[in-house]
Amino acid sequence: MLLPVEVLLAGTLSTPRESALKKMTAFFHFGPLLVDEDVPAFDPYQLLLPKYHLEKETVGAAIKPPSRAVADWSWLQPYPDPEQGRGDEERAPDEVYMALQLGKVDPMLEFAAGPLTAVEGFLQMKRPITAPRLPSGPLNDFVSDLHHGVLCLEARPPIETTAVSETRLVLADEWRAWFSDTLNSKALSLISLPGRSIAGFSQLVSLAPLGTGPGLITHAWLKFSSATDVLQQTFGTTTYLTPEGLLDGHCCLVFCMEPSNDVQTVFPHDLVNLIGMGEFLKNPLIVLLGAVPVSVPSSAEELKEKRNAVWFIPSNDYRTVVRLEWSMHDESRNKLNEVLSPLRIKLLSPTSVIARRSSQWSTTSDKEKIYNYPHSVLIWR
């Protein structure tokens, strides 16, 4: 099954290129396919002429190909040309076409009483292959700074809804693939408000060793969002941020962490792995320090002004910075003080663990490379 991918494009095109795109279409040959309703008889008044317009000339009769969703496509059904002379029996009849609508999805043929009909024809896109364009502004500038200048969505964001919705980017989207590589991320999504107003982005980050990818085995899926209310609880203000989560006058997009209520026990060494400093765990002292649990923020109060965030700048190198600051339980701090007592070090309440790392994409050499720079893992009061 082939379905069109919804795309949000940035920037404007030159007039010749725009004109060419508006004339583009797509054909797919299908068949033979079994349908439970026959196609209508040929109507000479609905004959498709060489310069036809599908949006005006698709007839009301519908064909329902199996496992085919209704979309902006027409079914071009061939018929023997009734005007062709019947004297030449050896010559195959010429074909003429009618454009039929697509009916509702038939997910499975139920082998009704019949008769069933085998059809063969073409799917043609009704509308040109042009994507909806973003209005000029910070978000348009941000998308144009992505290497491909597009966001490829799995579906069209819903219009007739009274709720906030999230539409995922496709797996092959370059930006989504980048976050998968650098944050073990999945489900990068566009947040839209009723009426398709864009309200930011969200993603799920896996608390797993750097480079393992967004697998199923993880201590936690941490949700980060650039929605205004999430940014407000993290920074205490959104004065310098646009409604989409972009810094004013800059193409830097900010994601902030949302409360996590269903997370297993997390240790400092998990944060060490996440930021790419796993080699440090070979040190026995680091192993001891990393074996006491930390508290994953589960409320807005625990996240308040803690700067648990991801900063992303597209440009040339897709620079990405992740920072986590989580509190340590009193029991964990007491155990850690026992370990540190020979060094005459004592942690007072409150105590937090802070981890920070930046990543960038290098395309200057023959091979593309990802560079990760772990900045710090600190136990701080």
mmCIF file of C-alpha atoms in Angstrom:
data_model
loop_
_atom_site.group_PDB
_atom_site.id
_atom_site.type_symbol
_atom_site.label_atom_id
_atom_site.label_comp_id
_atom_site.label_asym_id
_atom_site.label_seq_id
_atom_site.Cartn_x
_atom_site.Cartn_y
_atom_site.Cartn_z
ATOM 1 C CA MET A 1 0.000 0.000 0.000
ATOM 2 C CA LEU A 2 1.365 3.399 -0.975
ATOM 3 C CA LEU A 3 0.253 6.496 0.897
ATOM 4 C CA PRO A 4 1.464 10.076 0.495
ATOM 5 C CA VAL A 5 3.591 11.497 3.302
ATOM 6 C CA GLU A 6 2.511 14.832 4.738
ATOM 7 C CA VAL A 7 5.293 17.410 4.505
ATOM 8 C CA LEU A 8 5.746 20.898 5.920
ATOM 9 C CA LEU A 9 8.046 22.938 3.706
ATOM 10 C CA ALA A 10 10.040 26.032 4.523
ATOM 11 C CA GLY A 11 10.959 28.907 2.285
ATOM 12 C CA THR A 12 9.649 29.939 -1.120
ATOM 13 C CA LEU A 13 10.524 28.617 -4.545
ATOM 14 C CA SER A 14 11.365 30.459 -7.706
ATOM 15 C CA THR A 15 8.450 30.975 -10.109
ATOM 16 C CA PRO A 16 9.571 28.396 -12.755
ATOM 17 C CA ARG A 17 10.133 25.677 -10.149
ATOM 18 C CA GLU A 18 6.861 26.453 -8.364
ATOM 19 C CA SER A 19 5.019 26.300 -11.671
ATOM 20 C CA ALA A 20 6.594 22.942 -12.520
ATOM 21 C CA LEU A 21 5.637 21.430 -9.157
ATOM 22 C CA LYS A 22 2.041 22.530 -9.603
ATOM 23 C CA LYS A 23 1.866 20.554 -12.838
ATOM 24 C CA MET A 24 3.283 17.352 -11.355
ATOM 25 C CA THR A 25 1.129 14.326 -10.645
ATOM 26 C CA ALA A 26 1.598 10.655 -9.775
ATOM 27 C CA PHE A 27 0.286 7.406 -11.265
ATOM 28 C CA PHE A 28 0.240 3.912 -9.797
ATOM 29 C CA HIS A 29 -0.876 0.870 -11.754
ATOM 30 C CA PHE A 30 -2.920 -1.600 -9.697
ATOM 31 C CA GLY A 31 -4.582 -4.870 -10.450
ATOM 32 C CA PRO A 32 -6.107 -7.206 -10.907
ATOM 33 C CA LEU A 33 -7.926 -6.420 -7.625
ATOM 34 C CA LEU A 34 -11.047 -8.096 -6.283
ATOM 35 C CA VAL A 35 -13.880 -5.738 -5.289
ATOM 36 C CA ASP A 36 -17.378 -6.623 -4.141
ATOM 37 C CA GLU A 37 -19.133 -4.031 -6.318
ATOM 38 C CA ASP A 38 -18.741 -3.744 -10.068
ATOM 39 C CA VAL A 39 -17.601 -0.527 -11.710
ATOM 40 C CA PRO A 40 -20.330 1.495 -13.463
ATOM 41 C CA ALA A 41 -21.041 1.158 -17.157
ATOM 42 C CA PHE A 42 -19.114 3.502 -19.395
ATOM 43 C CA ASP A 43 -20.695 6.939 -19.804
ATOM 44 C CA PRO A 44 -19.493 8.713 -22.962
ATOM 45 C CA TYR A 45 -20.261 12.066 -21.333
ATOM 46 C CA GLN A 46 -17.695 11.269 -18.612
ATOM 47 C CA LEU A 47 -14.926 10.335 -21.042
ATOM 48 C CA LEU A 48 -11.529 11.668 -19.967
ATOM 49 C CA LEU A 49 -10.043 13.769 -22.754
ATOM 50 C CA PRO A 50 -6.268 14.377 -23.086
ATOM 51 C CA LYS A 51 -6.396 17.623 -21.058
ATOM 52 C CA TYR A 52 -8.579 16.580 -18.152
ATOM 53 C CA HIS A 53 -8.961 17.996 -14.641
ATOM 54 C CA LEU A 54 -9.496 15.285 -12.025
ATOM 55 C CA GLU A 55 -10.940 17.575 -9.370
ATOM 56 C CA LYS A 56 -13.734 18.542 -11.781
ATOM 57 C CA GLU A 57 -14.189 15.344 -13.783
ATOM 58 C CA THR A 58 -14.239 12.547 -11.178
ATOM 59 C CA VAL A 59 -17.711 10.984 -11.264
ATOM 60 C CA GLY A 60 -19.775 10.145 -8.199
ATOM 61 C CA ALA A 61 -19.473 6.373 -8.567
ATOM 62 C CA ALA A 62 -16.902 4.934 -6.148
ATOM 63 C CA ILE A 63 -14.566 1.979 -6.310
ATOM 64 C CA LYS A 64 -13.297 0.404 -3.091
ATOM 65 C CA PRO A 65 -9.897 -1.260 -3.559
ATOM 66 C CA PRO A 66 -8.989 -3.567 -0.632
ATOM 67 C CA SER A 67 -6.863 -1.961 2.113
ATOM 68 C CA ARG A 68 -6.983 1.413 0.472
ATOM 69 C CA ALA A 69 -7.839 4.545 2.451
ATOM 70 C CA VAL A 70 -9.783 7.436 0.998
ATOM 71 C CA ALA A 71 -7.349 10.131 -0.077
ATOM 72 C CA ASP A 72 -6.935 12.831 -2.705
ATOM 73 C CA TRP A 73 -6.712 10.257 -5.475
ATOM 74 C CA SER A 74 -8.946 9.073 -8.321
ATOM 75 C CA TRP A 75 -9.289 5.639 -9.878
ATOM 76 C CA LEU A 76 -8.870 5.701 -13.665
ATOM 77 C CA GLN A 77 -10.945 2.795 -14.958
ATOM 78 C CA PRO A 78 -10.279 1.609 -18.537
ATOM 79 C CA TYR A 79 -13.147 0.630 -20.866
ATOM 80 C CA PRO A 80 -13.151 -0.640 -24.472
ATOM 81 C CA ASP A 81 -13.674 2.298 -26.816
ATOM 82 C CA PRO A 82 -17.318 2.046 -27.966
ATOM 83 C CA GLU A 83 -16.534 4.174 -31.027
ATOM 84 C CA GLN A 84 -13.982 1.727 -32.379
ATOM 85 C CA GLY A 85 -15.127 -0.272 -35.409
ATOM 86 C CA ARG A 86 -15.913 -3.926 -34.797
ATOM 87 C CA GLY A 87 -14.795 -5.208 -38.200
ATOM 88 C CA ASP A 88 -11.194 -5.879 -37.189
ATOM 89 C CA GLU A 89 -11.547 -8.751 -34.702
ATOM 90 C CA GLU A 90 -7.781 -9.401 -34.556
ATOM 91 C CA ARG A 91 -6.995 -5.912 -33.317
ATOM 92 C CA ALA A 92 -7.172 -5.321 -29.573
ATOM 93 C CA PRO A 93 -9.763 -2.648 -28.720
ATOM 94 C CA ASP A 94 -8.532 0.814 -27.803
ATOM 95 C CA GLU A 95 -9.102 1.941 -24.233
ATOM 96 C CA VAL A 96 -10.916 4.989 -22.927
ATOM 97 C CA TYR A 97 -11.092 6.049 -19.286
ATOM 98 C CA MET A 98 -13.457 7.330 -16.647
ATOM 99 C CA ALA A 99 -12.268 8.761 -13.334
ATOM 100 C CA LEU A 100 -14.021 7.224 -10.308
ATOM 101 C CA GLN A 101 -13.937 8.273 -6.683
ATOM 102 C CA LEU A 102 -12.329 6.095 -4.020
ATOM 103 C CA GLY A 103 -14.820 4.599 -1.584
ATOM 104 C CA LYS A 104 -14.312 3.844 2.088
ATOM 105 C CA VAL A 105 -11.641 1.401 3.183
ATOM 106 C CA ASP A 106 -12.342 -2.297 2.712
ATOM 107 C CA PRO A 107 -9.779 -3.723 5.179
ATOM 108 C CA MET A 108 -10.713 -7.298 4.349
ATOM 109 C CA LEU A 109 -12.802 -8.939 1.671
ATOM 110 C CA GLU A 110 -15.435 -10.936 3.521
ATOM 111 C CA PHE A 111 -16.319 -13.232 0.594
ATOM 112 C CA ALA A 112 -19.894 -12.035 0.393
ATOM 113 C CA ALA A 113 -22.470 -13.824 -1.718
ATOM 114 C CA GLY A 114 -20.973 -12.146 -4.769
ATOM 115 C CA PRO A 115 -20.498 -11.797 -7.590
ATOM 116 C CA LEU A 116 -16.996 -10.402 -7.117
ATOM 117 C CA THR A 117 -15.297 -8.295 -9.763
ATOM 118 C CA ALA A 118 -11.635 -8.215 -10.791
ATOM 119 C CA VAL A 119 -10.566 -4.726 -11.835
ATOM 120 C CA GLU A 120 -7.346 -3.255 -13.154
ATOM 121 C CA GLY A 121 -6.580 0.414 -13.544
ATOM 122 C CA PHE A 122 -4.616 3.393 -12.297
ATOM 123 C CA LEU A 123 -4.539 5.578 -9.207
ATOM 124 C CA GLN A 124 -3.807 9.202 -10.029
ATOM 125 C CA MET A 125 -3.233 11.987 -7.541
ATOM 126 C CA LYS A 126 -5.947 14.623 -7.770
ATOM 127 C CA ARG A 127 -3.887 17.519 -6.521
ATOM 128 C CA PRO A 128 -0.321 18.613 -7.341
ATOM 129 C CA ILE A 129 2.617 17.313 -5.304
ATOM 130 C CA THR A 130 3.093 20.495 -3.324
ATOM 131 C CA ALA A 131 3.352 20.677 0.433
ATOM 132 C CA PRO A 132 1.699 23.174 2.760
ATOM 133 C CA ARG A 133 4.060 26.056 3.415
ATOM 134 C CA LEU A 134 4.812 27.640 6.732
ATOM 135 C CA PRO A 135 4.107 31.360 7.092
ATOM 136 C CA SER A 136 7.167 33.573 7.357
ATOM 137 C CA GLY A 137 8.500 33.830 10.877
ATOM 138 C CA PRO A 138 10.779 32.067 13.389
ATOM 139 C CA LEU A 139 9.399 28.564 12.740
ATOM 140 C CA ASN A 140 9.833 28.939 8.981
ATOM 141 C CA ASP A 141 13.429 30.087 9.546
ATOM 142 C CA PHE A 142 14.041 27.090 11.819
ATOM 143 C CA VAL A 143 12.742 24.553 9.269
ATOM 144 C CA SER A 144 14.699 26.191 6.448
ATOM 145 C CA ASP A 145 17.866 25.717 8.545
ATOM 146 C CA LEU A 146 17.325 21.938 8.620
ATOM 147 C CA HIS A 147 19.483 20.261 5.991
ATOM 148 C CA HIS A 148 16.512 19.210 3.843
ATOM 149 C CA GLY A 149 14.342 22.201 4.728
ATOM 150 C CA VAL A 150 11.300 20.005 5.405
ATOM 151 C CA LEU A 151 9.455 18.184 8.177
ATOM 152 C CA CYS A 152 8.048 14.851 6.973
ATOM 153 C CA LEU A 153 4.958 13.909 8.999
ATOM 154 C CA GLU A 154 3.209 10.546 9.172
ATOM 155 C CA ALA A 155 -0.177 12.182 8.559
ATOM 156 C CA ARG A 156 -1.893 15.512 8.140
ATOM 157 C CA PRO A 157 -2.437 17.219 11.532
ATOM 158 C CA PRO A 158 -6.146 17.088 12.451
ATOM 159 C CA ILE A 159 -8.241 20.197 11.818
ATOM 160 C CA GLU A 160 -11.672 19.432 13.252
ATOM 161 C CA THR A 161 -10.652 18.865 16.852
ATOM 162 C CA THR A 162 -10.981 20.758 20.107
ATOM 163 C CA ALA A 163 -7.947 19.119 21.718
ATOM 164 C CA VAL A 164 -4.190 19.479 21.409
ATOM 165 C CA SER A 165 -2.783 16.769 19.117
ATOM 166 C CA GLU A 166 0.651 15.350 18.318
ATOM 167 C CA THR A 167 1.636 14.125 14.843
ATOM 168 C CA ARG A 168 4.821 12.071 14.554
ATOM 169 C CA LEU A 169 7.571 12.652 12.048
ATOM 170 C CA VAL A 170 8.277 9.655 9.813
ATOM 171 C CA LEU A 171 11.156 7.327 10.681
ATOM 172 C CA ALA A 172 13.117 8.454 7.624
ATOM 173 C CA ASP A 173 12.928 12.148 8.531
ATOM 174 C CA GLU A 174 16.482 13.451 8.868
ATOM 175 C CA TRP A 175 15.845 15.432 12.051
ATOM 176 C CA ARG A 176 14.106 12.503 13.754
ATOM 177 C CA ALA A 177 17.000 10.208 12.760
ATOM 178 C CA TRP A 178 19.463 12.689 14.296
ATOM 179 C CA PHE A 179 17.714 12.642 17.666
ATOM 180 C CA SER A 180 17.550 8.853 17.499
ATOM 181 C CA ASP A 181 21.351 8.753 17.150
ATOM 182 C CA THR A 182 22.232 11.398 19.729
ATOM 183 C CA LEU A 183 19.484 11.060 22.364
ATOM 184 C CA ASN A 184 18.262 7.466 21.904
ATOM 185 C CA SER A 185 15.049 9.299 21.045
ATOM 186 C CA LYS A 186 11.787 8.171 19.458
ATOM 187 C CA ALA A 187 8.376 9.642 18.587
ATOM 188 C CA LEU A 188 9.577 13.118 17.571
ATOM 189 C CA SER A 189 6.233 14.854 17.007
ATOM 190 C CA LEU A 190 4.671 18.127 15.936
ATOM 191 C CA ILE A 191 2.266 19.598 18.520
ATOM 192 C CA SER A 192 -0.745 21.344 16.985
ATOM 193 C CA LEU A 193 -3.652 23.243 18.494
ATOM 194 C CA PRO A 194 -7.247 23.217 17.174
ATOM 195 C CA GLY A 195 -7.248 24.794 13.726
ATOM 196 C CA ARG A 196 -3.786 23.356 12.972
ATOM 197 C CA SER A 197 -1.865 26.123 14.748
ATOM 198 C CA ILE A 198 1.633 24.797 15.526
ATOM 199 C CA ALA A 199 2.437 24.853 19.241
ATOM 200 C CA GLY A 200 5.860 23.197 19.330
ATOM 201 C CA PHE A 201 7.418 19.736 19.285
ATOM 202 C CA SER A 202 7.836 16.760 21.611
ATOM 203 C CA GLN A 203 9.970 13.617 21.818
ATOM 204 C CA LEU A 204 10.661 10.629 24.075
ATOM 205 C CA VAL A 205 14.284 10.217 25.197
ATOM 206 C CA SER A 206 15.508 6.808 26.339
ATOM 207 C CA LEU A 207 17.562 6.707 29.513
ATOM 208 C CA ALA A 208 19.980 4.174 28.016
ATOM 209 C CA PRO A 209 23.720 4.187 27.219
ATOM 210 C CA LEU A 210 24.610 6.600 24.450
ATOM 211 C CA GLY A 211 24.512 4.991 21.025
ATOM 212 C CA THR A 212 22.140 2.133 21.857
ATOM 213 C CA GLY A 213 19.293 3.799 19.985
ATOM 214 C CA PRO A 214 15.611 3.974 20.931
ATOM 215 C CA GLY A 215 15.284 0.299 21.875
ATOM 216 C CA LEU A 216 12.649 -1.315 24.034
ATOM 217 C CA ILE A 217 14.961 -2.007 27.005
ATOM 218 C CA THR A 218 15.394 1.186 28.973
ATOM 219 C CA HIS A 219 15.096 2.447 32.537
ATOM 220 C CA ALA A 220 12.738 5.181 31.431
ATOM 221 C CA TRP A 221 11.238 7.104 28.563
ATOM 222 C CA LEU A 222 11.613 10.774 29.422
ATOM 223 C CA LYS A 223 9.227 13.105 27.607
ATOM 224 C CA PHE A 224 10.593 16.464 26.478
ATOM 225 C CA SER A 225 8.337 19.127 24.990
ATOM 226 C CA SER A 226 8.561 22.697 23.714
ATOM 227 C CA ALA A 227 4.954 23.459 24.696
ATOM 228 C CA THR A 228 4.607 26.831 26.423
ATOM 229 C CA ASP A 229 3.366 25.473 29.765
ATOM 230 C CA VAL A 230 6.295 23.033 29.993
ATOM 231 C CA LEU A 231 8.811 25.780 29.197
ATOM 232 C CA GLN A 232 7.180 28.007 31.812
ATOM 233 C CA GLN A 233 7.509 25.415 34.589
ATOM 234 C CA THR A 234 11.168 24.771 33.700
ATOM 235 C CA PHE A 235 12.481 28.312 33.301
ATOM 236 C CA GLY A 236 9.904 30.300 35.266
ATOM 237 C CA THR A 237 9.320 32.569 32.256
ATOM 238 C CA THR A 238 8.784 32.368 28.490
ATOM 239 C CA THR A 239 9.629 36.015 27.839
ATOM 240 C CA TYR A 240 12.447 35.150 25.448
ATOM 241 C CA LEU A 241 10.725 32.205 23.747
ATOM 242 C CA THR A 242 8.266 32.012 20.850
ATOM 243 C CA PRO A 243 5.034 29.949 21.144
ATOM 244 C CA GLU A 244 6.827 27.098 19.327
ATOM 245 C CA GLY A 245 9.706 26.993 21.831
ATOM 246 C CA LEU A 246 12.289 28.917 19.790
ATOM 247 C CA LEU A 247 14.598 31.507 21.318
ATOM 248 C CA ASP A 248 13.627 34.986 20.119
ATOM 249 C CA GLY A 249 15.797 36.055 17.209
ATOM 250 C CA HIS A 250 17.511 32.659 17.071
ATOM 251 C CA CYS A 251 16.914 29.253 15.452
ATOM 252 C CA CYS A 252 17.514 27.402 18.730
ATOM 253 C CA LEU A 253 14.618 25.122 19.705
ATOM 254 C CA VAL A 254 14.217 24.272 23.403
ATOM 255 C CA PHE A 255 12.614 21.074 24.727
ATOM 256 C CA CYS A 256 11.937 20.805 28.460
ATOM 257 C CA MET A 257 11.302 17.688 30.514
ATOM 258 C CA GLU A 258 7.791 16.788 31.648
ATOM 259 C CA PRO A 259 7.097 14.975 34.957
ATOM 260 C CA SER A 260 7.707 11.192 34.838
ATOM 261 C CA ASN A 261 5.482 9.015 37.025
ATOM 262 C CA ASP A 262 6.221 5.481 35.814
ATOM 263 C CA VAL A 263 10.029 5.327 35.956
ATOM 264 C CA GLN A 264 12.057 2.498 37.464
ATOM 265 C CA THR A 265 14.936 3.170 39.862
ATOM 266 C CA VAL A 266 17.621 5.346 38.286
ATOM 267 C CA PHE A 267 21.236 5.702 39.424
ATOM 268 C CA PRO A 268 23.942 8.285 38.687
ATOM 269 C CA HIS A 269 25.774 5.701 36.562
ATOM 270 C CA ASP A 270 22.730 5.692 34.230
ATOM 271 C CA LEU A 271 23.324 9.389 33.655
ATOM 272 C CA VAL A 272 27.035 8.704 33.150
ATOM 273 C CA ASN A 273 26.142 6.232 30.391
ATOM 274 C CA LEU A 274 23.590 8.572 28.844
ATOM 275 C CA ILE A 275 26.113 11.345 28.315
ATOM 276 C CA GLY A 276 28.770 9.000 26.936
ATOM 277 C CA MET A 277 31.179 8.688 29.871
ATOM 278 C CA GLY A 278 30.839 4.932 30.372
ATOM 279 C CA GLU A 279 34.623 4.519 30.578
ATOM 280 C CA PHE A 280 34.537 6.256 33.975
ATOM 281 C CA LEU A 281 32.582 3.316 35.394
ATOM 282 C CA LYS A 282 35.780 1.248 35.350
ATOM 283 C CA ASN A 283 36.924 3.304 38.345
ATOM 284 C CA PRO A 284 35.805 1.565 41.595
ATOM 285 C CA LEU A 285 35.141 4.884 43.350
ATOM 286 C CA ILE A 286 32.907 6.056 40.489
ATOM 287 C CA VAL A 287 31.071 2.736 40.656
ATOM 288 C CA LEU A 288 30.399 3.280 44.367
ATOM 289 C CA LEU A 289 29.297 6.878 43.816
ATOM 290 C CA GLY A 290 27.017 5.808 40.985
ATOM 291 C CA ALA A 291 25.261 3.046 42.913
ATOM 292 C CA VAL A 292 22.946 5.234 45.006
ATOM 293 C CA PRO A 293 19.470 6.001 43.592
ATOM 294 C CA VAL A 294 18.428 9.448 42.387
ATOM 295 C CA SER A 295 14.895 10.788 42.155
ATOM 296 C CA VAL A 296 13.467 11.197 38.648
ATOM 297 C CA PRO A 297 11.284 14.343 38.750
ATOM 298 C CA SER A 298 7.641 13.262 38.986
ATOM 299 C CA SER A 299 5.979 16.621 39.615
ATOM 300 C CA ALA A 300 6.070 20.142 38.250
ATOM 301 C CA GLU A 301 7.499 21.340 41.564
ATOM 302 C CA GLU A 302 10.518 18.997 41.263
ATOM 303 C CA LEU A 303 11.188 20.339 37.758
ATOM 304 C CA LYS A 304 10.677 23.987 38.607
ATOM 305 C CA GLU A 305 13.602 26.078 37.353
ATOM 306 C CA LYS A 306 15.931 23.023 37.245
ATOM 307 C CA ARG A 307 16.713 23.410 33.505
ATOM 308 C CA ASN A 308 16.088 19.779 32.551
ATOM 309 C CA ALA A 309 16.168 20.526 28.858
ATOM 310 C CA VAL A 310 17.406 19.788 25.345
ATOM 311 C CA TRP A 311 18.649 22.661 23.170
ATOM 312 C CA PHE A 312 18.841 22.087 19.411
ATOM 313 C CA ILE A 313 20.353 24.382 16.757
ATOM 314 C CA PRO A 314 19.991 23.072 13.155
ATOM 315 C CA SER A 315 22.352 25.126 10.963
ATOM 316 C CA ASN A 316 25.271 23.077 9.585
ATOM 317 C CA ASP A 317 26.191 20.840 12.508
ATOM 318 C CA TYR A 318 22.847 20.101 14.250
ATOM 319 C CA ARG A 319 24.320 21.092 17.616
ATOM 320 C CA THR A 320 22.378 19.468 20.463
ATOM 321 C CA VAL A 321 22.829 19.981 24.213
ATOM 322 C CA VAL A 322 21.077 17.914 26.886
ATOM 323 C CA ARG A 323 21.117 18.841 30.575
ATOM 324 C CA LEU A 324 19.565 16.882 33.468
ATOM 325 C CA GLU A 325 19.396 17.930 37.120
ATOM 326 C CA TRP A 326 17.797 15.431 39.500
ATOM 327 C CA SER A 327 17.566 15.416 43.286
ATOM 328 C CA MET A 328 19.063 12.727 45.494
ATOM 329 C CA HIS A 329 17.006 11.039 48.216
ATOM 330 C CA ASP A 330 18.052 11.649 51.830
ATOM 331 C CA GLU A 331 18.744 7.927 52.217
ATOM 332 C CA SER A 332 20.938 7.940 49.109
ATOM 333 C CA ARG A 333 22.818 11.006 50.312
ATOM 334 C CA ASN A 334 23.510 9.349 53.678
ATOM 335 C CA LYS A 335 24.884 6.232 51.935
ATOM 336 C CA LEU A 336 27.045 8.414 49.741
ATOM 337 C CA ASN A 337 28.376 10.266 52.771
ATOM 338 C CA GLU A 338 29.446 6.919 54.243
ATOM 339 C CA VAL A 339 31.462 6.229 51.087
ATOM 340 C CA LEU A 340 32.992 9.715 51.143
ATOM 341 C CA SER A 341 33.728 9.841 54.887
ATOM 342 C CA PRO A 342 37.373 8.590 54.528
ATOM 343 C CA LEU A 343 37.923 11.582 52.234
ATOM 344 C CA ARG A 344 36.383 13.911 54.849
ATOM 345 C CA ILE A 345 33.724 15.010 52.360
ATOM 346 C CA LYS A 346 30.135 15.448 53.442
ATOM 347 C CA LEU A 347 27.146 16.334 51.272
ATOM 348 C CA LEU A 348 24.447 18.471 52.851
ATOM 349 C CA SER A 349 20.759 18.649 51.971
ATOM 350 C CA PRO A 350 19.527 19.221 49.326
ATOM 351 C CA THR A 351 21.803 17.355 46.921
ATOM 352 C CA SER A 352 21.385 17.073 43.140
ATOM 353 C CA VAL A 353 23.078 15.169 40.335
ATOM 354 C CA ILE A 354 23.726 17.218 37.196
ATOM 355 C CA ALA A 355 24.683 15.711 33.818
ATOM 356 C CA ARG A 356 25.350 17.642 30.621
ATOM 357 C CA ARG A 357 26.469 16.704 27.102
ATOM 358 C CA SER A 358 26.619 18.338 23.662
ATOM 359 C CA SER A 359 26.611 16.649 20.246
ATOM 360 C CA GLN A 360 27.262 17.869 16.733
ATOM 361 C CA TRP A 361 27.247 16.491 13.210
ATOM 362 C CA SER A 362 30.387 16.908 11.104
ATOM 363 C CA THR A 363 30.145 16.755 7.311
ATOM 364 C CA THR A 364 33.526 18.325 6.574
ATOM 365 C CA SER A 365 35.339 15.045 5.877
ATOM 366 C CA ASP A 366 34.659 12.257 3.387
ATOM 367 C CA LYS A 367 32.489 10.504 5.962
ATOM 368 C CA GLU A 368 29.790 12.021 8.122
ATOM 369 C CA LYS A 369 30.575 11.812 11.836
ATOM 370 C CA ILE A 370 28.790 12.473 15.110
ATOM 371 C CA TYR A 371 30.891 14.058 17.862
ATOM 372 C CA ASN A 372 29.742 13.875 21.484
ATOM 373 C CA TYR A 373 31.233 16.027 24.226
ATOM 374 C CA PRO A 374 30.315 15.003 27.804
ATOM 375 C CA HIS A 375 30.758 18.148 29.868
ATOM 376 C CA SER A 376 30.067 17.037 33.399
ATOM 377 C CA VAL A 377 28.509 14.688 35.890
ATOM 378 C CA LEU A 378 28.395 16.550 39.182
ATOM 379 C CA ILE A 379 27.008 15.841 42.608
ATOM 380 C CA TRP A 380 26.032 19.253 43.837
ATOM 381 C CA ARG A 381 24.271 20.771 46.816
#
